[in-house]
Amino acid sequence: MVLGSVLNPINSSMLAVALIPIGRAFGAPPAQTAWLVTGLYLATAVGQPVIGRLVDAFGPRRLYLAGTALVGVGGLLGMLAPNLWVLVASRVLLGFGTSAAYPASMSLLRAESDRTGLKSPSGILAALSISAQVIAVIGPTLGGLLIGAGGWHLIFGVNVPLSVVCLGLGALWLPKTAVARSDIRTDVPGMVLFAVSLTAFMLFLTDPGVGHWYLPVIGAASGVWFARRELALDGPFIDLRVLGGNVPLLATYGRQLLAYITSYAFLYGYTQWLQEGRGLSAPHAGLLLLPMSLAAIVVTALTGRRPQVRGKLVVGAVVQVAGCAALLLLGSGSPIWLLIVLGALFGIPQGLNGLANQSALYAQADPARMGSASGLLRTFTYLGALLASAANAVFFRSGATSAGLHDMAWLLVAVAVLFLVACLADRSLSRVGQDA
């Protein structure tokens, strides 16, 4: 479960230091290489809840094995890609393939909790958080080392052995599900409408403009159709009536969105600035993110087994505000020690926020829908990533300059403050973990 859960964050984060080398290799401008980010996030945002619902219906083992096999195919395609758009296609395959492991893991944990009576497996949830979030911040460093060792092709090729190992371990150790659950409908039309609506809106966010007016129209129309269908259907893909009545869970999704706008805007924006604004190489930029990795590991290890979430979120939010404000201090001559301190500062919320929201979801979601509920949590993660990507495109339109970084920092401060307010205002968080 842990190894499968690293596939998505490692593919998200390794690319941060590869965008510029890939653009140079194919002679592609940033507007085109941005599709390498967008393609993965579009596929993941749509795929997580859809595959999560399939996990609920058919069991986690089958979806885990199929998804990790697709990761190997996507990695091989990317390693051999003759042009940028084949590379984008490989990222889409990676997005769908890596969407299976997390909802499968959460579903297995819920089933095991029901079997053993253990209400909150905080240690295993912490292990999943370490694998998903700490690997995300190790990714740029690993990506930089791989690029230095053999070029950007290696960040795609590494998926092949990872896929093989996941398939082997999954086949040996994941419990078998004899038959699909007859009491769960897969609601394929609902999944299609959800995918169409979400994709249309997300495509518009990647390149907003009057010329693309039809995209939000398509998104709104299919979204209304989706909502009417789900409200009228017995056994819908997403039970909007139950979800609408679960305000704490909706608040968790909102916090996840806000937290990851800041997290991904920093990950991609800061890494590009290190290379263009500060003039560092890709391997050196990756190494400067190691303090963030180490801080996230330490924070998660120290707090992971504590089931309470409110304190983690408040501390993470406060530090995130401070980190975003510190971006205003950076310039082309910023000393290395300041860059190291800033990376370590951002590692603290990286280790706290996602773990706390994951634990909150585990306590708040309907156990019978744990796969789709956890998939939706990842959808909001990657909605935040797409909004962050759009912010990077706007503020770095003329390159990853210090002026662009400062303008983006003001936006991130506002988002981080909003996240802090959301954490302080949600009184239901104080009850999460109290009966563990």
Short mmCIF file of C-alpha atoms in Angstrom, two decimals:
data_model
loop_
_atom_site.label_atom_id
_atom_site.label_comp_id
_atom_site.label_asym_id
_atom_site.label_seq_id
_atom_site.Cartn_x
_atom_site.Cartn_y
_atom_site.Cartn_z
CA MET A 1 0.00 0.00 0.00
CA VAL A 2 2.75 2.42 0.95
CA LEU A 3 4.79 1.75 -2.18
CA GLY A 4 1.73 2.13 -4.42
CA SER A 5 0.84 5.40 -2.75
CA VAL A 6 4.20 6.98 -3.65
CA LEU A 7 3.62 6.58 -7.40
CA ASN A 8 1.40 9.64 -7.75
CA PRO A 9 3.35 12.16 -5.64
CA ILE A 10 6.71 11.08 -7.01
CA ASN A 11 5.49 11.59 -10.59
CA SER A 12 3.98 14.93 -9.64
CA SER A 13 7.08 16.26 -7.94
CA MET A 14 9.98 14.91 -10.03
CA LEU A 15 8.73 16.90 -13.01
CA ALA A 16 9.25 20.19 -11.15
CA VAL A 17 12.96 20.21 -12.05
CA ALA A 18 12.47 18.65 -15.51
CA LEU A 19 10.20 21.21 -17.20
CA ILE A 20 13.04 23.44 -18.36
CA PRO A 21 15.30 20.57 -19.62
CA ILE A 22 12.34 18.97 -21.45
CA GLY A 23 11.40 22.31 -23.01
CA ARG A 24 14.97 22.75 -24.25
CA ALA A 25 15.08 19.18 -25.61
CA PHE A 26 11.92 19.59 -27.70
CA GLY A 27 12.21 23.32 -28.39
CA ALA A 28 8.91 23.86 -26.60
CA PRO A 29 7.89 27.06 -24.77
CA PRO A 30 6.59 27.00 -21.17
CA ALA A 31 2.99 27.27 -22.43
CA GLN A 32 3.39 23.84 -24.05
CA THR A 33 5.48 22.10 -21.36
CA ALA A 34 2.81 23.17 -18.85
CA TRP A 35 0.64 20.43 -20.39
CA LEU A 36 2.96 17.88 -18.80
CA VAL A 37 1.71 19.15 -15.45
CA THR A 38 -1.87 19.70 -16.54
CA GLY A 39 -2.21 16.29 -18.23
CA LEU A 40 -1.31 14.38 -15.07
CA TYR A 41 -3.51 16.52 -12.84
CA LEU A 42 -6.52 16.33 -15.15
CA ALA A 43 -6.26 12.55 -15.30
CA THR A 44 -5.73 12.26 -11.55
CA ALA A 45 -8.48 14.65 -10.52
CA VAL A 46 -11.00 12.75 -12.65
CA GLY A 47 -9.56 9.31 -12.03
CA GLN A 48 -9.30 9.32 -8.22
CA PRO A 49 -13.03 9.39 -7.33
CA VAL A 50 -14.01 7.28 -10.35
CA ILE A 51 -11.50 4.55 -9.51
CA GLY A 52 -12.35 5.00 -5.84
CA ARG A 53 -15.96 4.10 -6.58
CA LEU A 54 -14.82 1.10 -8.59
CA VAL A 55 -12.76 0.08 -5.56
CA ASP A 56 -15.92 0.26 -3.43
CA ALA A 57 -17.73 -1.96 -5.94
CA PHE A 58 -15.10 -4.48 -7.07
CA GLY A 59 -12.57 -4.48 -4.24
CA PRO A 60 -9.18 -2.81 -3.88
CA ARG A 61 -6.94 -5.63 -5.12
CA ARG A 62 -8.13 -5.65 -8.74
CA LEU A 63 -7.99 -1.89 -9.15
CA TYR A 64 -4.60 -1.65 -7.45
CA LEU A 65 -3.05 -4.25 -9.79
CA ALA A 66 -4.61 -2.75 -12.93
CA GLY A 67 -3.55 0.77 -11.97
CA THR A 68 0.06 -0.10 -11.16
CA ALA A 69 0.35 -2.04 -14.44
CA LEU A 70 -0.78 1.10 -16.29
CA VAL A 71 1.94 3.07 -14.48
CA GLY A 72 4.58 0.82 -16.03
CA VAL A 73 3.11 1.32 -19.51
CA GLY A 74 3.01 5.09 -19.04
CA GLY A 75 6.60 5.19 -17.78
CA LEU A 76 7.87 3.17 -20.74
CA LEU A 77 5.98 5.38 -23.20
CA GLY A 78 7.45 8.52 -21.63
CA MET A 79 10.98 7.18 -21.66
CA LEU A 80 10.74 6.48 -25.42
CA ALA A 81 8.61 9.53 -26.37
CA PRO A 82 9.70 11.04 -29.73
CA ASN A 83 7.97 14.38 -29.14
CA LEU A 84 6.34 16.50 -26.47
CA TRP A 85 2.76 15.41 -27.10
CA VAL A 86 3.56 11.71 -26.76
CA LEU A 87 5.20 12.69 -23.50
CA VAL A 88 1.96 14.43 -22.46
CA ALA A 89 0.03 11.24 -23.34
CA SER A 90 2.35 9.24 -21.10
CA ARG A 91 1.64 11.67 -18.24
CA VAL A 92 -2.10 11.13 -18.73
CA LEU A 93 -1.58 7.35 -18.48
CA LEU A 94 0.50 7.88 -15.35
CA GLY A 95 -2.27 10.03 -13.89
CA PHE A 96 -4.93 7.37 -14.36
CA GLY A 97 -2.61 4.54 -13.28
CA THR A 98 -1.49 6.21 -10.08
CA SER A 99 -5.09 7.02 -9.12
CA ALA A 100 -5.78 3.49 -7.87
CA ALA A 101 -3.38 2.97 -4.97
CA TYR A 102 -4.62 5.62 -2.52
CA PRO A 103 -8.37 4.82 -2.57
CA ALA A 104 -7.49 1.11 -2.55
CA SER A 105 -5.34 1.63 0.55
CA MET A 106 -7.98 3.66 2.39
CA SER A 107 -10.62 1.04 1.55
CA LEU A 108 -8.39 -1.76 2.87
CA LEU A 109 -7.74 0.19 6.08
CA ARG A 110 -11.45 0.77 6.61
CA ALA A 111 -12.21 -2.91 6.09
CA GLU A 112 -9.44 -3.94 8.48
CA SER A 113 -10.67 -1.41 11.04
CA ASP A 114 -14.16 -2.93 10.87
CA ARG A 115 -12.67 -6.41 11.29
CA THR A 116 -10.44 -5.59 14.26
CA GLY A 117 -12.49 -2.86 15.95
CA LEU A 118 -9.56 -0.40 15.83
CA LYS A 119 -11.20 2.96 15.20
CA SER A 120 -8.22 5.00 14.08
CA PRO A 121 -5.14 3.20 12.66
CA SER A 122 -3.14 6.39 13.14
CA GLY A 123 0.22 4.69 12.70
CA ILE A 124 -0.68 3.32 9.26
CA LEU A 125 -2.34 6.59 8.25
CA ALA A 126 0.90 8.32 9.24
CA ALA A 127 2.88 5.86 7.10
CA LEU A 128 0.63 6.64 4.12
CA SER A 129 1.08 10.34 4.78
CA ILE A 130 4.85 9.96 4.87
CA SER A 131 4.80 8.00 1.62
CA ALA A 132 2.53 10.51 -0.14
CA GLN A 133 3.76 13.83 1.19
CA VAL A 134 7.39 13.30 2.11
CA ILE A 135 8.01 11.52 -1.19
CA ALA A 136 6.41 14.55 -2.88
CA VAL A 137 9.12 16.79 -1.47
CA ILE A 138 11.90 14.27 -2.07
CA GLY A 139 10.75 14.03 -5.69
CA PRO A 140 12.43 17.22 -6.96
CA THR A 141 15.75 16.18 -5.40
CA LEU A 142 15.47 12.69 -6.89
CA GLY A 143 14.42 14.18 -10.22
CA GLY A 144 17.42 16.49 -10.23
CA LEU A 145 19.80 13.61 -9.49
CA LEU A 146 18.26 11.44 -12.21
CA ILE A 147 18.50 14.27 -14.75
CA GLY A 148 22.11 14.81 -13.78
CA ALA A 149 22.84 11.08 -14.12
CA GLY A 150 21.13 10.35 -17.45
CA GLY A 151 18.75 13.08 -18.57
CA TRP A 152 15.05 13.71 -18.13
CA HIS A 153 14.14 10.32 -19.67
CA LEU A 154 15.03 8.65 -16.37
CA ILE A 155 12.24 10.36 -14.44
CA PHE A 156 9.81 8.44 -16.65
CA GLY A 157 11.82 5.22 -16.78
CA VAL A 158 11.90 4.89 -12.98
CA ASN A 159 8.18 4.05 -13.12
CA VAL A 160 8.87 0.72 -14.84
CA PRO A 161 10.73 -1.00 -11.96
CA LEU A 162 8.40 0.64 -9.42
CA SER A 163 5.41 -0.79 -11.29
CA VAL A 164 6.95 -4.27 -11.39
CA VAL A 165 7.64 -4.24 -7.64
CA CYS A 166 4.12 -2.97 -6.86
CA LEU A 167 2.57 -5.70 -9.02
CA GLY A 168 4.64 -8.38 -7.32
CA LEU A 169 3.93 -7.23 -3.78
CA GLY A 170 0.27 -6.57 -4.54
CA ALA A 171 -0.25 -10.02 -6.05
CA LEU A 172 1.42 -11.65 -3.04
CA TRP A 173 0.02 -9.68 -0.13
CA LEU A 174 -3.18 -7.79 -0.94
CA PRO A 175 -6.27 -9.73 0.22
CA LYS A 176 -8.39 -11.21 -2.54
CA THR A 177 -12.00 -10.15 -3.01
CA ALA A 178 -14.00 -13.13 -4.22
CA VAL A 179 -16.90 -11.30 -5.85
CA ALA A 180 -17.98 -7.76 -6.57
CA ARG A 181 -20.39 -6.25 -4.05
CA SER A 182 -23.89 -6.57 -5.46
CA ASP A 183 -25.21 -3.75 -3.26
CA ILE A 184 -23.00 -1.13 -4.95
CA ARG A 185 -23.83 0.27 -8.39
CA THR A 186 -21.00 1.67 -10.46
CA ASP A 187 -23.22 4.32 -12.18
CA VAL A 188 -21.13 4.65 -15.34
CA PRO A 189 -23.27 7.52 -16.81
CA GLY A 190 -22.77 9.47 -13.59
CA MET A 191 -19.00 8.92 -13.78
CA VAL A 192 -18.95 10.14 -17.39
CA LEU A 193 -20.94 13.30 -16.57
CA PHE A 194 -18.67 13.99 -13.59
CA ALA A 195 -15.58 13.55 -15.76
CA VAL A 196 -16.92 15.81 -18.54
CA SER A 197 -17.91 18.58 -16.11
CA LEU A 198 -14.66 18.50 -14.16
CA THR A 199 -12.47 18.28 -17.27
CA ALA A 200 -14.22 21.21 -18.95
CA PHE A 201 -13.78 23.45 -15.93
CA MET A 202 -10.17 22.41 -15.41
CA LEU A 203 -9.26 22.96 -19.06
CA PHE A 204 -10.68 26.47 -18.77
CA LEU A 205 -8.62 27.12 -15.63
CA THR A 206 -5.42 26.13 -17.44
CA ASP A 207 -5.99 28.79 -20.12
CA PRO A 208 -8.84 31.15 -19.16
CA GLY A 209 -10.05 33.57 -21.80
CA VAL A 210 -13.08 34.80 -23.71
CA GLY A 211 -12.19 32.55 -26.64
CA HIS A 212 -12.77 29.49 -24.44
CA TRP A 213 -16.20 30.58 -23.21
CA TYR A 214 -17.72 27.25 -24.25
CA LEU A 215 -15.72 25.26 -21.69
CA PRO A 216 -17.43 26.60 -18.53
CA VAL A 217 -20.77 26.34 -20.36
CA ILE A 218 -20.12 22.65 -21.03
CA GLY A 219 -18.90 22.19 -17.47
CA ALA A 220 -21.97 23.86 -15.96
CA ALA A 221 -24.45 22.02 -18.20
CA SER A 222 -22.95 18.59 -17.55
CA GLY A 223 -22.60 19.45 -13.84
CA VAL A 224 -26.30 20.31 -13.55
CA TRP A 225 -27.21 17.13 -15.42
CA PHE A 226 -24.89 15.15 -13.13
CA ALA A 227 -26.44 16.66 -9.97
CA ARG A 228 -30.02 16.01 -11.11
CA ARG A 229 -29.17 12.42 -12.00
CA GLU A 230 -27.34 11.68 -8.76
CA LEU A 231 -30.13 13.15 -6.61
CA ALA A 232 -32.75 11.03 -8.37
CA LEU A 233 -30.78 7.78 -8.56
CA ASP A 234 -30.78 4.93 -6.09
CA GLY A 235 -27.10 4.06 -5.60
CA PRO A 236 -25.42 7.07 -7.27
CA PHE A 237 -21.72 7.47 -8.01
CA ILE A 238 -21.53 10.37 -5.54
CA ASP A 239 -24.40 10.55 -3.05
CA LEU A 240 -24.92 14.31 -3.05
CA ARG A 241 -27.62 14.10 -0.39
CA VAL A 242 -25.29 12.42 2.09
CA LEU A 243 -22.31 14.54 1.04
CA GLY A 244 -24.33 17.76 1.29
CA GLY A 245 -25.35 16.85 4.83
CA ASN A 246 -21.79 16.08 5.89
CA VAL A 247 -20.54 19.62 6.47
CA PRO A 248 -17.32 18.57 8.27
CA LEU A 249 -16.31 16.42 5.29
CA LEU A 250 -17.04 19.27 2.86
CA ALA A 251 -14.90 21.54 5.04
CA THR A 252 -12.07 18.98 4.85
CA TYR A 253 -12.26 19.04 1.05
CA GLY A 254 -12.15 22.84 1.10
CA ARG A 255 -9.10 22.89 3.39
CA GLN A 256 -7.36 20.38 1.13
CA LEU A 257 -7.93 22.65 -1.86
CA LEU A 258 -6.52 25.72 -0.09
CA ALA A 259 -3.54 23.88 1.40
CA TYR A 260 -2.42 22.47 -1.92
CA ILE A 261 -2.82 25.67 -3.91
CA THR A 262 -0.01 27.01 -1.73
CA SER A 263 1.96 23.76 -1.60
CA TYR A 264 2.09 23.18 -5.36
CA ALA A 265 2.54 26.84 -6.26
CA PHE A 266 5.63 26.82 -4.06
CA LEU A 267 6.87 23.45 -5.34
CA TYR A 268 6.73 24.38 -9.02
CA GLY A 269 7.15 28.15 -8.80
CA TYR A 270 10.04 28.17 -6.34
CA THR A 271 11.85 25.37 -8.19
CA GLN A 272 11.59 27.22 -11.52
CA TRP A 273 12.75 30.44 -9.85
CA LEU A 274 15.79 28.66 -8.40
CA GLN A 275 16.83 27.73 -11.94
CA GLU A 276 15.95 30.93 -13.81
CA GLY A 277 15.78 33.68 -11.19
CA ARG A 278 18.64 32.41 -9.03
CA GLY A 279 20.60 30.75 -11.87
CA LEU A 280 21.05 27.27 -10.38
CA SER A 281 21.19 23.97 -12.27
CA ALA A 282 18.38 21.38 -12.07
CA PRO A 283 20.39 19.04 -9.76
CA HIS A 284 21.31 21.94 -7.46
CA ALA A 285 17.71 23.19 -7.37
CA GLY A 286 16.59 19.69 -6.41
CA LEU A 287 19.18 19.46 -3.64
CA LEU A 288 17.98 22.78 -2.18
CA LEU A 289 14.58 21.18 -1.60
CA LEU A 290 16.13 18.49 0.61
CA PRO A 291 15.61 20.59 3.79
CA MET A 292 11.88 20.61 3.00
CA SER A 293 11.98 16.82 2.71
CA LEU A 294 13.84 16.39 5.98
CA ALA A 295 11.58 18.81 7.87
CA ALA A 296 8.47 17.02 6.56
CA ILE A 297 9.87 13.63 7.61
CA VAL A 298 10.68 14.83 11.13
CA VAL A 299 7.32 16.55 11.60
CA THR A 300 5.34 13.57 10.35
CA ALA A 301 7.34 11.13 12.48
CA LEU A 302 6.80 13.23 15.62
CA THR A 303 3.08 13.87 15.12
CA GLY A 304 1.86 11.02 12.91
CA ARG A 305 0.62 8.71 15.67
CA ARG A 306 -1.45 11.42 17.35
CA PRO A 307 -5.01 11.07 16.02
CA GLN A 308 -6.00 14.66 16.94
CA VAL A 309 -5.95 16.99 13.94
CA ARG A 310 -6.91 20.51 14.99
CA GLY A 311 -3.54 21.46 16.45
CA LYS A 312 -1.69 20.07 13.43
CA LEU A 313 -3.79 22.12 11.04
CA VAL A 314 -3.47 25.37 13.00
CA VAL A 315 0.31 25.06 13.34
CA GLY A 316 0.65 24.07 9.69
CA ALA A 317 -1.47 27.03 8.61
CA VAL A 318 0.49 29.56 10.69
CA VAL A 319 3.84 28.31 9.36
CA GLN A 320 2.48 28.32 5.81
CA VAL A 321 1.56 32.01 6.15
CA ALA A 322 5.07 32.76 7.41
CA GLY A 323 6.68 30.80 4.57
CA CYS A 324 4.66 32.57 1.89
CA ALA A 325 5.56 35.95 3.38
CA ALA A 326 9.25 34.95 3.40
CA LEU A 327 9.16 34.54 -0.39
CA LEU A 328 9.04 38.34 -0.57
CA LEU A 329 12.61 38.43 0.78
CA LEU A 330 14.11 36.48 -2.12
CA GLY A 331 16.14 37.94 -4.98
CA SER A 332 18.73 36.92 -7.54
CA GLY A 333 21.48 37.29 -4.93
CA SER A 334 19.76 35.53 -2.04
CA PRO A 335 22.29 33.56 0.05
CA ILE A 336 22.13 29.77 0.07
CA TRP A 337 21.51 29.66 3.83
CA LEU A 338 18.28 31.65 3.35
CA LEU A 339 17.11 29.22 0.65
CA ILE A 340 17.83 26.29 2.96
CA VAL A 341 15.89 27.86 5.85
CA LEU A 342 12.95 28.67 3.58
CA GLY A 343 12.80 25.09 2.29
CA ALA A 344 12.80 23.72 5.84
CA LEU A 345 10.05 26.17 6.81
CA PHE A 346 7.77 24.91 4.03
CA GLY A 347 8.46 21.32 5.07
CA ILE A 348 6.56 21.83 8.34
CA PRO A 349 3.09 22.42 6.78
CA GLN A 350 3.94 19.80 4.16
CA GLY A 351 4.23 17.24 6.96
CA LEU A 352 1.17 18.44 8.93
CA ASN A 353 -1.65 19.58 6.66
CA GLY A 354 -2.16 16.61 4.38
CA LEU A 355 -1.80 14.13 7.25
CA ALA A 356 -4.38 15.99 9.34
CA ASN A 357 -6.89 16.27 6.48
CA GLN A 358 -6.42 12.57 5.68
CA SER A 359 -7.12 11.65 9.32
CA ALA A 360 -10.16 13.95 9.37
CA LEU A 361 -11.57 12.32 6.23
CA TYR A 362 -11.07 8.85 7.73
CA ALA A 363 -13.20 9.89 10.71
CA GLN A 364 -15.83 11.83 8.73
CA ALA A 365 -16.52 9.74 5.60
CA ASP A 366 -19.16 7.03 5.22
CA PRO A 367 -17.26 3.72 5.64
CA ALA A 368 -19.17 2.17 2.72
CA ARG A 369 -17.90 4.95 0.46
CA MET A 370 -14.36 5.24 1.76
CA GLY A 371 -12.86 4.58 -1.70
CA SER A 372 -14.79 7.32 -3.49
CA ALA A 373 -14.54 9.74 -0.52
CA SER A 374 -10.75 9.40 -0.37
CA GLY A 375 -10.62 9.70 -4.15
CA LEU A 376 -12.48 13.00 -3.90
CA LEU A 377 -9.91 14.20 -1.35
CA ARG A 378 -7.22 13.63 -3.97
CA THR A 379 -9.41 15.39 -6.56
CA PHE A 380 -9.39 18.52 -4.40
CA THR A 381 -5.64 18.11 -3.98
CA TYR A 382 -5.14 18.27 -7.72
CA LEU A 383 -7.70 21.01 -8.21
CA GLY A 384 -5.40 22.98 -5.93
CA ALA A 385 -2.43 21.86 -8.03
CA LEU A 386 -4.12 23.07 -11.23
CA LEU A 387 -4.96 26.44 -9.70
CA ALA A 388 -1.33 26.65 -8.58
CA SER A 389 -0.19 25.81 -12.11
CA ALA A 390 -2.44 28.54 -13.48
CA ALA A 391 -0.95 31.00 -10.98
CA ASN A 392 2.58 30.04 -12.05
CA ALA A 393 1.63 30.59 -15.68
CA VAL A 394 0.23 34.05 -14.92
CA PHE A 395 3.05 35.31 -12.69
CA PHE A 396 5.88 33.70 -14.69
CA ARG A 397 4.57 34.69 -18.10
CA SER A 398 7.87 36.41 -18.88
CA GLY A 399 9.99 33.84 -17.08
CA ALA A 400 10.55 32.76 -13.48
CA THR A 401 11.82 36.17 -12.33
CA SER A 402 12.11 37.51 -8.80
CA ALA A 403 9.41 40.09 -9.54
CA GLY A 404 7.03 37.34 -10.66
CA LEU A 405 7.84 35.30 -7.55
CA HIS A 406 7.04 38.30 -5.32
CA ASP A 407 3.70 38.92 -7.07
CA MET A 408 2.79 35.25 -6.64
CA ALA A 409 3.84 35.42 -2.98
CA TRP A 410 1.17 38.05 -2.23
CA LEU A 411 -1.51 35.73 -3.66
CA LEU A 412 -0.16 32.79 -1.65
CA VAL A 413 -0.19 34.82 1.56
CA ALA A 414 -3.89 35.54 0.99
CA VAL A 415 -4.65 31.86 0.31
CA ALA A 416 -2.66 30.76 3.36
CA VAL A 417 -4.51 33.24 5.60
CA LEU A 418 -7.83 31.91 4.27
CA PHE A 419 -6.67 28.38 5.08
CA LEU A 420 -5.80 29.47 8.64
CA VAL A 421 -9.25 31.03 9.10
CA ALA A 422 -10.90 27.83 7.81
CA CYS A 423 -8.94 25.75 10.33
CA LEU A 424 -9.80 28.03 13.25
CA ALA A 425 -13.49 28.29 12.33
CA ASP A 426 -14.17 24.53 12.07
CA ARG A 427 -15.11 23.48 15.61
CA SER A 428 -15.84 19.90 14.53
CA LEU A 429 -12.08 19.32 14.19
CA SER A 430 -11.68 19.26 17.97
CA ARG A 431 -13.73 16.03 18.10
CA VAL A 432 -11.64 14.14 15.52
CA GLY A 433 -9.39 11.62 17.24
CA GLN A 434 -10.87 12.10 20.72
CA ASP A 435 -12.43 8.61 20.82
CA ALA A 436 -9.54 6.84 19.09
#
